[in-house]
Each structure stands twice: as C-alpha cells, then as structure tokens.
Coordinates of C-alpha atoms and ligand atoms in Angstrom, one line a residue:
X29 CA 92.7 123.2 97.0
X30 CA 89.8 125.4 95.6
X31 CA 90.5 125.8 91.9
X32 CA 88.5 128.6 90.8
X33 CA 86.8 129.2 86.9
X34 CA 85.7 132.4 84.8
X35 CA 82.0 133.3 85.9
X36 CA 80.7 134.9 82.5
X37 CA 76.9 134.9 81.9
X38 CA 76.0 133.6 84.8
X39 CA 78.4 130.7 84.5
X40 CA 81.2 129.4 85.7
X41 CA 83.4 128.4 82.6
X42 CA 87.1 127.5 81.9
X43 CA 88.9 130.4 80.4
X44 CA 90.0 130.0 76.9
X45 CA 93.3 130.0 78.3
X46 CA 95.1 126.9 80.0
X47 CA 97.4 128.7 82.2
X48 CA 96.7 129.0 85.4
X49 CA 98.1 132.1 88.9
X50 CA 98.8 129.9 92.2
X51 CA 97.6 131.8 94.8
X52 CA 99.3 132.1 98.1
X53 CA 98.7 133.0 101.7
X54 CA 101.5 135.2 102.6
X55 CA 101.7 134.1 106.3
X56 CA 102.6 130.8 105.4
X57 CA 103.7 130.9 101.7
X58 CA 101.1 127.9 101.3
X59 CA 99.0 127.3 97.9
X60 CA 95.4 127.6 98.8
X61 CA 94.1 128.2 95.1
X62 CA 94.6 129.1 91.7
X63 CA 92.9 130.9 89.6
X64 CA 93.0 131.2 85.8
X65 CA 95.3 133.6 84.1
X66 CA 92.5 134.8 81.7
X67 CA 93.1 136.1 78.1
X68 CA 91.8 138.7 76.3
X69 CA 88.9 136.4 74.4
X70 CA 87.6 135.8 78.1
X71 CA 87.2 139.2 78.5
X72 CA 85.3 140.0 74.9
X73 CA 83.0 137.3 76.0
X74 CA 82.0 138.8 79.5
X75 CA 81.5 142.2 77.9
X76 CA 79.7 140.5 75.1
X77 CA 77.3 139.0 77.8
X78 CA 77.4 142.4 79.7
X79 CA 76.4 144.1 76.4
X80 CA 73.5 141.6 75.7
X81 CA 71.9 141.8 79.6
X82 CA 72.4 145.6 79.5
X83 CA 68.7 147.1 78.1
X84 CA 66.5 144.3 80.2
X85 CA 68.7 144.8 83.3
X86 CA 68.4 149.0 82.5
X87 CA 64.8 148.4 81.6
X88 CA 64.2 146.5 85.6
X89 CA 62.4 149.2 87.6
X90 CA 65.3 150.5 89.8
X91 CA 63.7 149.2 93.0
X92 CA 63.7 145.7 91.5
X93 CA 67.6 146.4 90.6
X94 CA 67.8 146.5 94.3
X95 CA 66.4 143.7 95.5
X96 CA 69.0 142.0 94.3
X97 CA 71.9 144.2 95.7
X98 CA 69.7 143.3 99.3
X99 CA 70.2 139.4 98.4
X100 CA 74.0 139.8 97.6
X101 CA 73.8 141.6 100.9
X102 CA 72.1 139.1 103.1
X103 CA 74.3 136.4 101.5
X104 CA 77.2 138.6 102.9
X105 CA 76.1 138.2 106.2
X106 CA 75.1 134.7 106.2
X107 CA 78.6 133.4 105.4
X108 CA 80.5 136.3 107.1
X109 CA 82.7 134.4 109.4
X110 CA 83.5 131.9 106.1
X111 CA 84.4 134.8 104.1
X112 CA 86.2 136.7 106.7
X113 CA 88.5 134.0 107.0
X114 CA 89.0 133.5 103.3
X115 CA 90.2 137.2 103.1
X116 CA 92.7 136.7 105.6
X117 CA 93.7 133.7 104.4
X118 CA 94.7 135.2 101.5
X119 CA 96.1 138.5 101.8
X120 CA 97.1 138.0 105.7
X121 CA 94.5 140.8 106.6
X122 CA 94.4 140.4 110.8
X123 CA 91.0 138.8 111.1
X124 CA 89.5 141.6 113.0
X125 CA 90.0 143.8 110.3
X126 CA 89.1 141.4 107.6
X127 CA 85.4 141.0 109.2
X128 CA 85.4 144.7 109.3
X129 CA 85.9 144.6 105.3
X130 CA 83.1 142.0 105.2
X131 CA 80.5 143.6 107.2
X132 CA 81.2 147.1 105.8
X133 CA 80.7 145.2 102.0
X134 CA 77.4 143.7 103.1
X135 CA 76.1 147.5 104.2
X136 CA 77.7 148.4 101.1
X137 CA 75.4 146.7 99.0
X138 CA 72.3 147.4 101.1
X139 CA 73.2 151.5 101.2
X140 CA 73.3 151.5 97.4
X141 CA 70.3 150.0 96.9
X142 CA 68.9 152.4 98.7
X143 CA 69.4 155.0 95.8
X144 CA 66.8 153.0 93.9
X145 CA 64.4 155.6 94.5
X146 CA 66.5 158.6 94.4
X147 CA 68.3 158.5 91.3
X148 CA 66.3 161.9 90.4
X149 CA 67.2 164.4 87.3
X150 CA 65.9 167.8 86.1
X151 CA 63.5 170.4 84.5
X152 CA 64.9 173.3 83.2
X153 CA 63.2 176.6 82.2
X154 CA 63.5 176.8 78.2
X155 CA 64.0 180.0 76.6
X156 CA 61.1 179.0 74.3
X157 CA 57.3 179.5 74.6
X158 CA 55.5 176.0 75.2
X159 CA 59.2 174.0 76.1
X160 CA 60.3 171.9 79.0
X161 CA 64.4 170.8 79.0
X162 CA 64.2 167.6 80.7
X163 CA 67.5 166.3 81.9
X164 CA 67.3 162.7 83.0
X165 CA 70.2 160.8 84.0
X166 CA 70.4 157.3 82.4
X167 CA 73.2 154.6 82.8
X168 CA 76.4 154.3 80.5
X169 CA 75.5 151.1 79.6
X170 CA 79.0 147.9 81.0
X171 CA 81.0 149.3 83.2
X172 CA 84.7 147.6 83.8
X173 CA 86.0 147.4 87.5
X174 CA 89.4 146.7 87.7
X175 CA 90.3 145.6 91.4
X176 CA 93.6 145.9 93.7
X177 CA 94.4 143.2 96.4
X178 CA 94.4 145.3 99.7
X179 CA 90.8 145.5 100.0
X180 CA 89.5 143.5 97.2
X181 CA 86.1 142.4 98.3
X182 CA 85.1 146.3 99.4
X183 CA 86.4 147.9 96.3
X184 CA 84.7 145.2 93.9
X185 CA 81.3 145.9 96.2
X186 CA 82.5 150.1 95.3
X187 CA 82.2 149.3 91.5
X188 CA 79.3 146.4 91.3
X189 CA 76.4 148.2 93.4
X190 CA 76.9 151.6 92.1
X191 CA 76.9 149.9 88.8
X192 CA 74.0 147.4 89.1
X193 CA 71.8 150.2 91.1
X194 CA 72.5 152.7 88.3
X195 CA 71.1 149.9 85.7
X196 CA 74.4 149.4 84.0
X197 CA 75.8 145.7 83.6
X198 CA 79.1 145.1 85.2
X199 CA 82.7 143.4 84.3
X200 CA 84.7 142.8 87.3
X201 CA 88.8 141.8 87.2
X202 CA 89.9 140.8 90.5
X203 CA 93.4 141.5 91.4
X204 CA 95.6 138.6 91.2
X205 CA 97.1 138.3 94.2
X206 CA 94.0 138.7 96.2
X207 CA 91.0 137.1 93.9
X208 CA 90.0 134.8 96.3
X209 CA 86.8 136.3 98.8
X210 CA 85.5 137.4 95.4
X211 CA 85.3 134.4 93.6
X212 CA 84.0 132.7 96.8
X213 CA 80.9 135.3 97.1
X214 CA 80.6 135.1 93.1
X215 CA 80.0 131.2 93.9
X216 CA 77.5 131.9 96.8
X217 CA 75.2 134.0 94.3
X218 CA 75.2 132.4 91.8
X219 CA 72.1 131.0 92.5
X220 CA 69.9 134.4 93.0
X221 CA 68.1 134.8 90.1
X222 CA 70.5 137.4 88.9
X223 CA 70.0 137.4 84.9
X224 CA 72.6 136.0 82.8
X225 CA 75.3 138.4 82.2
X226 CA 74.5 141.5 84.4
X227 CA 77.4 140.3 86.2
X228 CA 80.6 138.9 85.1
X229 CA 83.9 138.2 86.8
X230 CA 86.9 137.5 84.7
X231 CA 90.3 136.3 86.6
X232 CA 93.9 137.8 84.6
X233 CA 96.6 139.6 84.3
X234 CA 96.1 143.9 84.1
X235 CA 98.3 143.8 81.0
X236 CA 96.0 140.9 79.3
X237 CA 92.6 141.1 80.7
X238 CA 92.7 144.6 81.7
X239 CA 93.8 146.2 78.9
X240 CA 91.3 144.2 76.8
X241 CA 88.5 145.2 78.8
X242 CA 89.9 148.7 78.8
X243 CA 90.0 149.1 75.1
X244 CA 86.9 147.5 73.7
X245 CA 84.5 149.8 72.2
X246 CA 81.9 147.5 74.4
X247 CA 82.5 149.3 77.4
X248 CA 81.4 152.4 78.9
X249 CA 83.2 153.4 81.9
X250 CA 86.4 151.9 83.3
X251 CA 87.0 152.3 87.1
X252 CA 90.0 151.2 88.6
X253 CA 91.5 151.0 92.2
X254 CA 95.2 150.4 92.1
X255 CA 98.7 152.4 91.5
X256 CA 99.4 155.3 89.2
X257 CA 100.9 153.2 86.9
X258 CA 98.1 150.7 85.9
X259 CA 96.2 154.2 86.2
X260 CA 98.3 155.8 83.3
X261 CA 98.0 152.6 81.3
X262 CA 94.1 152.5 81.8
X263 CA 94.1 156.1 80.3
X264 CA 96.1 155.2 77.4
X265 CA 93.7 152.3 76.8
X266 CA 90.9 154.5 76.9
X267 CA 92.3 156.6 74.4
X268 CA 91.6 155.1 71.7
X269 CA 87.8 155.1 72.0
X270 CA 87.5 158.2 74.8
X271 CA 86.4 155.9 77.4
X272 CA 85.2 157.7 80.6
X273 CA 87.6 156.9 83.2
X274 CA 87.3 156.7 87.2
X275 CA 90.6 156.3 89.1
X276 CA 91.4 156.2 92.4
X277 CA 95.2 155.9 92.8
X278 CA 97.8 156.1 95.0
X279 CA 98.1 158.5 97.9
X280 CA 101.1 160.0 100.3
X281 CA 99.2 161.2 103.0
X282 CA 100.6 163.6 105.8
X283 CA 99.5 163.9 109.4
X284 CA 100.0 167.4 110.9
X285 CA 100.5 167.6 114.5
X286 CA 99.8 171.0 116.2
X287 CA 101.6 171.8 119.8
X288 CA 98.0 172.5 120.8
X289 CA 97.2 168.6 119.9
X290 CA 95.7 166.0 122.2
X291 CA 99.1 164.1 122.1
X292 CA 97.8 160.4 123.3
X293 CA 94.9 160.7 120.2
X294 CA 97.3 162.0 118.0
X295 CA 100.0 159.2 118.7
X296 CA 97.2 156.0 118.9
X297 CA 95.6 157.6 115.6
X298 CA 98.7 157.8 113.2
X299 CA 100.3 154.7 114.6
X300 CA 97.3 152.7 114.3
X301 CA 96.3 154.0 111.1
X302 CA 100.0 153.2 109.3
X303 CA 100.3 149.7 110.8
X304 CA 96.5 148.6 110.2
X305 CA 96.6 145.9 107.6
X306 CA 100.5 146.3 107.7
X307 CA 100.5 149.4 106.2
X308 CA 98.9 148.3 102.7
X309 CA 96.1 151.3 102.6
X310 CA 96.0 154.4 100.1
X311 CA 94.8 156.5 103.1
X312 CA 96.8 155.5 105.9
X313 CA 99.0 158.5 107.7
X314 CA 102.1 157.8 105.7
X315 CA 104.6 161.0 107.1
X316 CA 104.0 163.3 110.0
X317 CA 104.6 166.9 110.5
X318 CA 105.2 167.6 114.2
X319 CA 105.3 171.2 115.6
X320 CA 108.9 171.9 117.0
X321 CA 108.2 172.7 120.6
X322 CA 106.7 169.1 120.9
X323 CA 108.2 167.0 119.1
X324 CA 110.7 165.4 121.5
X325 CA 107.7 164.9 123.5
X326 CA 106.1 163.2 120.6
X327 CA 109.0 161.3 119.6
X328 CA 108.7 159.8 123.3
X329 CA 105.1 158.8 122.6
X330 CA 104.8 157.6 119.7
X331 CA 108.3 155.5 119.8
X332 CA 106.7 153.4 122.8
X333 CA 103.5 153.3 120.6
X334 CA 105.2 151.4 117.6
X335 CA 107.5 149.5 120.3
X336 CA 103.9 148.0 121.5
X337 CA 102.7 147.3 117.6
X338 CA 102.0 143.1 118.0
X339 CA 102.7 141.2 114.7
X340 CA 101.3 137.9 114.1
X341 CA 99.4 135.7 111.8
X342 CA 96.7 137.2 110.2
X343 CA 94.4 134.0 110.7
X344 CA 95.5 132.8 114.1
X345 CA 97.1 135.6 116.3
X346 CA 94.8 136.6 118.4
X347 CA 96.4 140.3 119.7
X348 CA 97.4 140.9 116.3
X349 CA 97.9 144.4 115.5
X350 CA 99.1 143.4 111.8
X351 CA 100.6 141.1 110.0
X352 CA 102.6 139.9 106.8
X353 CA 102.7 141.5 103.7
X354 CA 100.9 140.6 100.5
X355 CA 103.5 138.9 98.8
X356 CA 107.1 138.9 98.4
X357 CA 107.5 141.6 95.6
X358 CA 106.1 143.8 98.4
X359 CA 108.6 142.3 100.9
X360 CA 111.2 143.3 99.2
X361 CA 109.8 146.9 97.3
X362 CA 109.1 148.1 101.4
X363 CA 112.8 146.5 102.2
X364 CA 114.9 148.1 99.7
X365 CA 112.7 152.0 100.3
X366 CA 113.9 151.4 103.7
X367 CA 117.7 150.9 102.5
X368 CA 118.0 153.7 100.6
X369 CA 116.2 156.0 103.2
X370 CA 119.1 155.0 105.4
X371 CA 121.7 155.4 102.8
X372 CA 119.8 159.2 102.0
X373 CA 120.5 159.6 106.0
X374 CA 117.1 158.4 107.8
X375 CA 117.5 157.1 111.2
X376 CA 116.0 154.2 112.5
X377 CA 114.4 154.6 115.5
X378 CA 112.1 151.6 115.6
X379 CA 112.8 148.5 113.4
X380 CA 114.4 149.1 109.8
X381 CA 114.3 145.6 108.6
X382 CA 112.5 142.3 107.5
X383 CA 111.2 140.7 110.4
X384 CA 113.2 137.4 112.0
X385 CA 110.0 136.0 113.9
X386 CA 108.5 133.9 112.2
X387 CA 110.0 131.0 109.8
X388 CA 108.1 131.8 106.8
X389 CA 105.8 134.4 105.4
X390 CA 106.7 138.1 103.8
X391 CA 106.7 140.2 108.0
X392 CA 108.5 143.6 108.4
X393 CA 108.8 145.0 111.1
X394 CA 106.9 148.3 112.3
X395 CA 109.0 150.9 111.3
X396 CA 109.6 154.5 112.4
X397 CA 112.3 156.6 110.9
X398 CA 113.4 160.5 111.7
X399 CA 116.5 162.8 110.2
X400 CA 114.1 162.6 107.2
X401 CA 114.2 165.5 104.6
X402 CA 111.4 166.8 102.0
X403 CA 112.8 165.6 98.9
X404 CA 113.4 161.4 100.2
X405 CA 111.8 159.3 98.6
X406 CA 110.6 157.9 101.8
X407 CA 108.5 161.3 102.2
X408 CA 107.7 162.0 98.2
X409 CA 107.0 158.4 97.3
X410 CA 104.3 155.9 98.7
X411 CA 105.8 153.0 100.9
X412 CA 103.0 150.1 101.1
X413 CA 104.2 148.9 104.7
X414 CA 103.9 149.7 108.4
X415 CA 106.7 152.5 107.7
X416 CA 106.5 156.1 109.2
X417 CA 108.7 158.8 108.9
X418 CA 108.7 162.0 111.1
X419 CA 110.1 165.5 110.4
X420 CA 109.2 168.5 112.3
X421 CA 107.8 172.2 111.1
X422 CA 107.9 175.4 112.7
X423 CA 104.7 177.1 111.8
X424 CA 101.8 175.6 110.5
X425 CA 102.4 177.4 107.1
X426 CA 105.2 175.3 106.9
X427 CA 103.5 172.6 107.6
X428 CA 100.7 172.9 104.7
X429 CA 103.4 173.5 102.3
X430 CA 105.6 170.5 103.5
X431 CA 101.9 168.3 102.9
X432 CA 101.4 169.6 99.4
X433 CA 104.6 169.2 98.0
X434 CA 103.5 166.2 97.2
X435 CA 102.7 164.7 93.7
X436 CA 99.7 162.9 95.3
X437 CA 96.4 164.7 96.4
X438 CA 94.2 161.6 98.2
X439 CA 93.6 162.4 102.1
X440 CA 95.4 164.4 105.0
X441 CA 94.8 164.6 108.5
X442 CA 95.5 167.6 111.1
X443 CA 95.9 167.0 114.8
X444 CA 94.7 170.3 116.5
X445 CA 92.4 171.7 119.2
X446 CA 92.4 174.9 117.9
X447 CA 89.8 176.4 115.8
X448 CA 91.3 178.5 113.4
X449 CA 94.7 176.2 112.8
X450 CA 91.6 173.5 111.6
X451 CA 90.5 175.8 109.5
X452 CA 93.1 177.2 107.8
X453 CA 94.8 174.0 107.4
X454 CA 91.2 171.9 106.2
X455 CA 91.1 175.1 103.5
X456 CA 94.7 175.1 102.2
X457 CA 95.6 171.3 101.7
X458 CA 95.4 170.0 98.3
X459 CA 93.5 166.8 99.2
X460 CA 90.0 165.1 98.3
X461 CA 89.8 164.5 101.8
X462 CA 91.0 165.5 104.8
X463 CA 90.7 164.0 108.8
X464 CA 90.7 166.5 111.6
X465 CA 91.7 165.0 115.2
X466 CA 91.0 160.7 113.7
X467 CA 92.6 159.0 110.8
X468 CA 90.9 157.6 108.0
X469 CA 88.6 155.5 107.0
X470 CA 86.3 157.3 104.7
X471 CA 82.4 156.5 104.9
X472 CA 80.2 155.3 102.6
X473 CA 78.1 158.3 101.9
X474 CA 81.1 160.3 101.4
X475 CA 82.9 160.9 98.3
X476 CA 85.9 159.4 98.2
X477 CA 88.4 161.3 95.3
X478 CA 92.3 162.0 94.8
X479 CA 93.4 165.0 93.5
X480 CA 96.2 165.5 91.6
X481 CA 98.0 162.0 90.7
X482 CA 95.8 160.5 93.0
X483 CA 93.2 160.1 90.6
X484 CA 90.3 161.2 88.5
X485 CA 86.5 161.0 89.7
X486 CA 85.9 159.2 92.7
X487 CA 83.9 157.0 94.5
X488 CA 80.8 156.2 97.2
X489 CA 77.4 158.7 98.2
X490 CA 75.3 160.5 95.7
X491 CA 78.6 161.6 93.9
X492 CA 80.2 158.3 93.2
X493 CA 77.2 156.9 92.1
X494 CA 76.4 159.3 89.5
X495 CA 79.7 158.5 88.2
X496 CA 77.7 155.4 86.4
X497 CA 75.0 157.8 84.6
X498 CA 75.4 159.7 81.9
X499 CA 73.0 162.8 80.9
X500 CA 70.5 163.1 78.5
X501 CA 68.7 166.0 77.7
X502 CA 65.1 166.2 76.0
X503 CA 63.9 169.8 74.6
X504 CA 60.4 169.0 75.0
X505 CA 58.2 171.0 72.7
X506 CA 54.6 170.9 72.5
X507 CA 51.9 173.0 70.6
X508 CA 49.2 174.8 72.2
X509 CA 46.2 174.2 69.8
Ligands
NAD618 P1 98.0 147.7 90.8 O1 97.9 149.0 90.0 O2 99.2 146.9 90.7 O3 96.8 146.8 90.3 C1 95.4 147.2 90.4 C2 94.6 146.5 89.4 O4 95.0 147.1 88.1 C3 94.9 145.0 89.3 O5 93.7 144.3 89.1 C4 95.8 144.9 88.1 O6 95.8 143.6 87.5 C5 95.2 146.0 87.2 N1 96.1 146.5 86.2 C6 97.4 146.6 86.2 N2 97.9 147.0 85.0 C7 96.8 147.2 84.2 C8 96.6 147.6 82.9 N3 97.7 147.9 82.1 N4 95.4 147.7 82.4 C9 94.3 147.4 83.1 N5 94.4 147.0 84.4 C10 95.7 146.9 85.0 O7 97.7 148.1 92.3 P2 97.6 147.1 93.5 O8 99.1 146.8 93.9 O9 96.7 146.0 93.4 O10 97.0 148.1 94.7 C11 97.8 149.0 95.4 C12 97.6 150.4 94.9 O11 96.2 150.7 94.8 C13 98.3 151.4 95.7 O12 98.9 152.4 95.0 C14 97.1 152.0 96.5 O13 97.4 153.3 97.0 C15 96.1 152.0 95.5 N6 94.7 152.0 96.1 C16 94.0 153.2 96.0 C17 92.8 153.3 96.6 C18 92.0 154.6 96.5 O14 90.8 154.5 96.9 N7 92.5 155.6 96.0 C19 92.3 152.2 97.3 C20 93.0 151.0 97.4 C21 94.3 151.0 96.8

C-alpha cells in the first residue's frame, strides 16, 4: 500500500506530524493509501521554499517557464493509462471519464504554456509632455491552491500552470479524500529539473493546512475549488492580511426546456450530465424547468432515460454509466436530501434510495423526483449525487425567474430551437456561464466564474490566467535635452 510523504522543495519529506488520513476506494471500501495529515509547520515550510524559489523562477524567461509545464505534460501522457486508473481507484470516477480528466490535464498544461509569449501589458498616453505610463503585468509572487476531490487532478493542473506560466511559485493542498493521482504525478516529476521549491504539495486537513496557508503573510493569492463553506472560511483567513482570493464554489444549476426543444438532445444531455461521475460536478444540470405543454411528454423520456442509467464499478464495469460515491459522508448527505424531499412532498419516480447491488461501496441509485416546489431544498440547495428533480413553467419568464431564485450563480443551460427564447434567456440568467442546446463542460480557453455565492474570480483562458498577475504601473519621464 503506497504510503505517500510531503513534497516541499523538491523533496519528498515526512511531515512534522505523525498522524496519518487512510485513503479509501469507495467501490470497495479498500485502503489503497495514506497520506499524511499535515500540520500547519509543513505548510510554513512549503511557502517558505515557495518564497525563496519565487524571484529566480519569476526572473526564467517565460518561454523557459514553459518548457517545463510541456514536460509535466508529456509525463501526463506517458503514464496516462497508470494514472487514469489511480483516479478511479480512488474516487470511483468510471474509467472512461477518468482518462477524460487525464488527457484534458495533460492539454491543460501544454495550452498554458502557450501564454508564455502572450502575457502582454500596456502604454498609455500621459497627460504630460515627454511621459510614457507603462503598465506591465508582473506575478503576485506564491500562490496557494486549495483542491476538492471530484476532479482533483484537473483543478490542481487549473491552479499550477496558470501559476508557474505567470512566474509565480506554487503551494498545492490536495483534497483528502482524493490526494492520490496528484501525489502519483508529483512522484513522476520529480525528476525534471524543476528548481527546488517552485512547486510544493502539502497533504492535510482545510482547517489545519489550509487555513495556515491561507493566513500567512507569505502568500499572495489563495485559489480554492470546493463548497461555500471552506470558501467563507478562506475569506475570513484572508482577512487578516487582504489576501486576494479566487473561488470557485458551489453551483445549482437549472436546465430550461422549451416546447420548441429537440426532446431526445434535451433528455440524453440533462440525464447524462447529472449522472456523469455520479452526480459529484459543480456544473452538472441539477433541476429542470419543462414547458407545460410537453412535459408529460418529457416525463416519458427522460423516465426511460434514467431507467437505462448502468451503475457499476468505477475500475472494472465496463458499460458503466457511473458509479459509487466518494465516501460515505456523501452517501449519507445525498440519502437524507432525498428523505426530507419526500417528507416536503417530492415523488419518486425513478429510485429514491441507497442502492442494494452491490455488497460494499457508498452506490445510490439514479434518481428522478417530480411534485417539487421552488422553495425545497432539493431545488435551492446543491445535492452532490445522480439526483434530478423536475418542475414545470408556463412561460419562459417564469422559467428565468424560477433559475435565478437561486443563491448560486455558476452555469445554466436552455434547451431551445428558437432564436429569440436563446436570447432572451442567455441575457437574463444570472450565471457565469450558460449552455444553449449541450450540457457542460466548460473549455479551457473559456473563463470559468460563479456569480453570486458561486464564487469570486474565476478560472481558465486569458482571464483566469491574469488572475495570477498583478499590475504595475511606471510613469516614465524623460528630458528632452
Ligand atoms: P470542500 O469545500 O469540502 O473542500 C475543498 C478544499 O477546501 C479541500 O482541499 C479542503 O480540505 C479545503 N478546505 C476546507 N476547509 C478549509 C479551510 N477552512 N481553509 C482552507 N481550506 C479548506 O469541497 P469538496 O467537498 O472537496 O468539493 C465539492 C465542492 O466543490 C462542491 O460544492 C462543488 O460544487 C465545488 N466545486 C466547484 C467547482 C467550480 O469550478 N466552481 C469545481 C469543482 C467543485
């Protein structure tokens, strides 16, 4: 069983502390690792090595910076079937999906380096005879990325190459329950020439090793993935030395279908996009809004559709259409939303409950619900399981204002053929991003970006990389002689 250590300064070390996080895969309820459960001196000394590799890794022309976001790339690919299977081992991502993560995080490395030569900033005209306003855009200096477990290895390759590229040094915390593909890849580049200390990966607890690396003066930027709670504790961590925060947070996103929708798209999108990785994704379709006049129609559909949803093991099953859940906490959170949406007066119309396949491991069943109102908590709050919930709307008005009564703000989706329903709807909802006819996911060159309590900032293309500069501007004077 792979024991894993503290990579700080381009070493792997034993953390200062002697306790220790069993990690487990949640098909099988297995140990396959452990990591340590850091303490807050682990994380001074990563941002203390951060700190110390910052101005020779800032002073690297960019284009060097990249070659070595290319390597961490190519090492990607070389061991892709290794670390596909690592990720599903330990999160019970279906394979499939898991080599999606992989490959995407390899590309993900590669498009950021391309930046290296377009990082550009600014002249401005000066109100002043003989007087250039240069604005140049320069990095923060370590930048903290706090990880969540349903896409760990993509959302660690989010904060380290738009880091790196920007010529900032870098302290990653892996989530807990999902640290292993990291850890893995930290091991396979260890050996790439990267300096000492650019990049640092400390295992622990968000209340511990977070919050240290949250608070201390040493660091620039904090950018977290993960729920509005660890989000409000990362800005009253930050506090205390006005930290620049980027957080991307929860989400609640609606799926508006149109009588003028392609039904069979429609159907395959949403229930596709709410079971993929059983549910577990911030942008998933998470309640839909059907037009009245086809919604029994719909119903029909879309009832068969989760009917055909396969569930096996992540790993193994080879027409898996999802899988377990990450652990049992989640189990039981998705379990007991169920219960009370039932109790509030949902009806079950596909399965409801924990699933009795399988001996072991944390399955639920695919579940679709109707007689929802607006003000459940299975429609306000975000349920992190393949759970969908239906209500219908009249006009599409209604509809918009059904999707932003919602305290969260981080994608949407319309299902429409007609011109000016896309329109209206892409212009009134109160989203960073919205999906007309698909579901998500988002692209790299995008900008990915909650509004509301979805989060602050955001991430990916030109804009989520300039989240890791800072501006300096230079009132050049000169005299004519
Ligand atoms: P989480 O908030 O429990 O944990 C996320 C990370 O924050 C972990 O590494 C955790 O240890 C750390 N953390 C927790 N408390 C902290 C604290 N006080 N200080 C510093 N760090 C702390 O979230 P999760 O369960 O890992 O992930 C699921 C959540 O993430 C969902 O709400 C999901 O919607 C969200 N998410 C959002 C996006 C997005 O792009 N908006 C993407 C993926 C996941």
């Amino acid at each position: 069983m792979k024991q894993f250590k503290q990579f700080i300064n381009g070493k792997f070390i034993d953390s200062t502390s002697t306790k220790i996080k069993e990690i487990l895969n949640p098909c099988t309820e297995e140990v396959i690792s452990t990591i340590p459960a850091g303490s807050v001196e682990d994380a001074n000394l990563a941002l203390e090595a951060a700190k110390n590799a910052q101005p020779a890794w800032e002073a690297l022309p960019a284009i060097q910076r990249a070659s070595f976001l290319h390597k961490m790339a190519d090492i990607i690919r070389t061991n892709r079937i290794f670390l596909a299977e690592t990720l599903a081992k330990e999160q019970a991502k279906v394979i499939g999906l898991a080599q999606v993560e992989i490959d995407v995080t390899a590309d993900y490395f590669d498009y950021n380096a391309g930046w290296a030569r377009r990082i550009e900033g600014e002249i401005i005209q000066s109100d002043r005879e003989n007087e250039h306003i240069y604005l140049h855009k320069v990095p923060i200096g370590v930048a903290v990325g706090i990880c969540p477990w349903n896409f760990p290895f993509f959302v660690m390759a989010r904060k380290v190459a738009s880091s790196l590229i920007t010529g900032n040094t870098c302290v990653i915390k892996p989530s807990c329950e999902a640290p292993n593909t990291i850890m893995q890849w930290a091991e396979l580049i260890e050996n790439i020439g990267l300096p000492a200390g650019v990049l640092n990966i400390v295992c622990g607890s968000g209340s511990t090793v977070g919050n240290a690396l949250t608070k201390s003066p040493i660091t620039g930027i904090v950018s977290l993935t993960g729920s509005v709670f660890a989000g409000q504790k990362i800005i009253e961590a930050a506090a205390e030395n006005i930290t620049k925060v980027s957080l991307e947070l929860g989400g609640k996103a609606p799926a508006i279908v149109c009588s003028d929708a392609n039904l069979e798209l429609a159907v395959n999108s949403i229930v596709t996009s709410r079971v993929i990785f059983s549910g577990q994704v911030c942008n998933c379709a998470e309640r839909v809004y059907v037009q009245d006049n086809i919604y029994d129609k719909f119903m029909e559909m879309i009832t068969k559709k989760m009917n055909e949803v396969k569930v096996e093991d992540a790993l193994t099953g080879v027409n898996a259409d999802m899988s377990a859940l990450v652990s049992k906490d989640q189990l039981d959170k998705v379990s007991e939303m169920v219960e009370f949406a039932k109790k509030e007066g949902a009806e079950v119309v596909v399965g409801g409950k924990r699933s009795e396949q399988f001996d072991k491991g944390y399955f639920y069943q695919p579940t679709l619900l109707t007689n929802c109102r607006q003000d459940m908590e299975i429609i306000q709050e975000e349920v992190f399981g393949p759970v969908l919930p239906v209500m219908k709307f009249g006009t599409l008005e209604e509809a918009v204002a059904l999707s932003n009564d919602s305290k969260f703000g981080l994608t949407s989706s319309i299902f429409s053929e007609n011109f000016n329903n896309i329109m209206y709807a892409t212009t009134k909802l109160q989203y960073g991003e919205t999906y007309v006819n698909r579901e998500h996911f988002e692209a790299m060159q995008g900008f990915h970006a909650g509004w509301k309590k979805s989060g602050v900032g955001g991430a990916d293309g030109k804009h989520g990389m300039e989240e890791y500069l800072q501006t300096k501007v230079v009132y050049a004077q000169y005299y004519n002689k």
